[in-house]
Coordinates of C-alpha atoms in Angstrom, one line a residue:
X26 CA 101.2 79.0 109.4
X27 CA 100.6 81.7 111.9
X28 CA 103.0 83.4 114.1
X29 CA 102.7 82.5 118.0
X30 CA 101.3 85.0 120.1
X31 CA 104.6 85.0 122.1
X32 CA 106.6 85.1 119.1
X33 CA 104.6 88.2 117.8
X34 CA 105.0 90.0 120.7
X35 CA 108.7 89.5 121.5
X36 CA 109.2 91.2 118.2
X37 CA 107.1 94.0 118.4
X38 CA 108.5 94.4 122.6
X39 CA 112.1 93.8 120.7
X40 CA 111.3 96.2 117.7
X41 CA 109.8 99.1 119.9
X42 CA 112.1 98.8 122.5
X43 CA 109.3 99.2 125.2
X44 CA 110.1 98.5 129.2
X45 CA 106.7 95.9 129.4
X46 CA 105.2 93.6 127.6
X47 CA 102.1 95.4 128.2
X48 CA 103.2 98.4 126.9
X49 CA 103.9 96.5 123.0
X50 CA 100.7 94.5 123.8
X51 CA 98.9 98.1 123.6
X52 CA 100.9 99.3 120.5
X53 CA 99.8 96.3 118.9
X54 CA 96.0 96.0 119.3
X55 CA 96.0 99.6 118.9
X56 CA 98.1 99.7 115.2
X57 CA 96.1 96.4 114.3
X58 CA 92.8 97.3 115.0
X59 CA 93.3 100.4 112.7
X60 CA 94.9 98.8 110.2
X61 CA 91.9 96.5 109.7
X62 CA 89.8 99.5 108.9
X63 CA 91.9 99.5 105.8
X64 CA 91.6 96.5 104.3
X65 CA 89.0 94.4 102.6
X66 CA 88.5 90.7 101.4
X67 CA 91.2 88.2 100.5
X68 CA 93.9 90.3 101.6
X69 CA 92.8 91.1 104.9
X70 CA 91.5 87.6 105.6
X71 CA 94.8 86.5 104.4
X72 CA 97.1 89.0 106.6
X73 CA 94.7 87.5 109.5
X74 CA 95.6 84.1 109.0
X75 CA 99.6 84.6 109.2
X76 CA 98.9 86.6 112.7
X77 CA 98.3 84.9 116.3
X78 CA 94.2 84.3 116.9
X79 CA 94.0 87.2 119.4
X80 CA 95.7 89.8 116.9
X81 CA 93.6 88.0 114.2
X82 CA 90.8 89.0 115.2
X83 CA 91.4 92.4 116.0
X84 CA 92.2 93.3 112.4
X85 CA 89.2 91.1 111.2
X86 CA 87.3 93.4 113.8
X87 CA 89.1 96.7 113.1
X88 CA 87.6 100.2 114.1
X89 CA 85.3 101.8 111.9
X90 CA 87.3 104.2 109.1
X91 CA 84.9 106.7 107.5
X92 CA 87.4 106.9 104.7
X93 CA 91.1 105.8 103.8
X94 CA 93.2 108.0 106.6
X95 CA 96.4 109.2 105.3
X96 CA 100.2 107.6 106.8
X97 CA 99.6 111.2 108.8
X98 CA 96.5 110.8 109.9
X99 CA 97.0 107.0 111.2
X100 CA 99.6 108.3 113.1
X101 CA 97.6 110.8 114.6
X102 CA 94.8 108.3 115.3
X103 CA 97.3 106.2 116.8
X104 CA 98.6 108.6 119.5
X105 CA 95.2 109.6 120.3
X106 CA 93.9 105.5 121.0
X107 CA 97.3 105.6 123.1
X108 CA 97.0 107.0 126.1
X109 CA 100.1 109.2 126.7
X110 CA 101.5 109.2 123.1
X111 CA 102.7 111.8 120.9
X112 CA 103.2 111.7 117.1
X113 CA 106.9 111.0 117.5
X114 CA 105.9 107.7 120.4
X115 CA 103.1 106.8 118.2
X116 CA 105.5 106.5 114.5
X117 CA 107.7 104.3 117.0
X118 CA 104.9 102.1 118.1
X119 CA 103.7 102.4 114.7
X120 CA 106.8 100.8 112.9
X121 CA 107.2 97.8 115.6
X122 CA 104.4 96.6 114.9
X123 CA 104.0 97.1 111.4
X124 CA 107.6 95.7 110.4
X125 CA 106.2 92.5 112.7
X126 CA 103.1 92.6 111.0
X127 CA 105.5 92.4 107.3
X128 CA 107.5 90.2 108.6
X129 CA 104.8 87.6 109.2
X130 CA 103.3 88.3 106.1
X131 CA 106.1 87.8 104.1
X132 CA 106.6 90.0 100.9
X133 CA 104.3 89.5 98.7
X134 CA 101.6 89.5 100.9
X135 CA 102.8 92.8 102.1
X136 CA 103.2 94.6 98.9
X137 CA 99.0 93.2 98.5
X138 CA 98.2 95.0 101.8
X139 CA 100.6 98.4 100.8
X140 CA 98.3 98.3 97.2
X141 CA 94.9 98.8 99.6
X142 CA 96.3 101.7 101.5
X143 CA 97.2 105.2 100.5
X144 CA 100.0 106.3 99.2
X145 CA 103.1 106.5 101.7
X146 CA 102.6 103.7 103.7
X147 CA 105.3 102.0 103.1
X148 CA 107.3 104.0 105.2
X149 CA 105.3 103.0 108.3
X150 CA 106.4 99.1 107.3
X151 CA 109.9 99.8 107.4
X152 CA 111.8 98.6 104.3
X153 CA 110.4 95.4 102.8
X154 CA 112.1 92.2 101.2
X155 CA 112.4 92.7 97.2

């Protein structure tokens, strides 16, 4: 069953610490829609369906990745889609949103979605259930 929209957004507000709503709202269509980029078939559709519609279908409508960017270079890509971010802001908006996004998906499902990125990743998730 899918997360509610509020639910998923009072953790990543409560996990990033931000002053708004709007301002984890951002972090969170921003990290998702890059994320999406990344994966492919079952796993993605899968991660989708434990999200709220509206973040659904921003990683089933991701940004277009020319290749597999490195845990560096997402964070990178991630400060520039955020207006006002550094590496450092970006790494914190970053881990909110992916721990949420782990949390949701539970652990197995995660450990599917850290097999179709890059190495390092897992760092970015914050540590993971065994």
């Amino acid at each position: 069953m899918p997360m509610r929209p509020e639910a998923f957004l009072d953790h990543v507000h409560e996990r990033g610490e931000y002053r708004t709503r709007a301002e984890a709202e951002r972090a969170a269509r921003v990290v998702l829609a890059l994320l999406g980029a990344h994966l492919v078939g079952t796993v993605r559709a899968d991660l989708a369906a434990r999200l709220p519609e509206s973040y659904a279908l921003i990683l089933l409508n991701p940004l277009q990745a020319s290749e597999p960017l490195s845990p560096e270079r997402f964070v990178r890509a991630t400060a520039a889609w955020i207006e006002g971010a550094t590496e450092t802001t970006a790494m914190w908006d970053i881990g909110a949103v992916l721990s949420t996004v782990a949390a949701a998906a539970g652990g197995t499902l995660t450990r599917e979605v850290l097999l179709q990125l890059p190495p390092g990743y897992d760092v970015l998730f914050g540590p993971q259930p065994t």
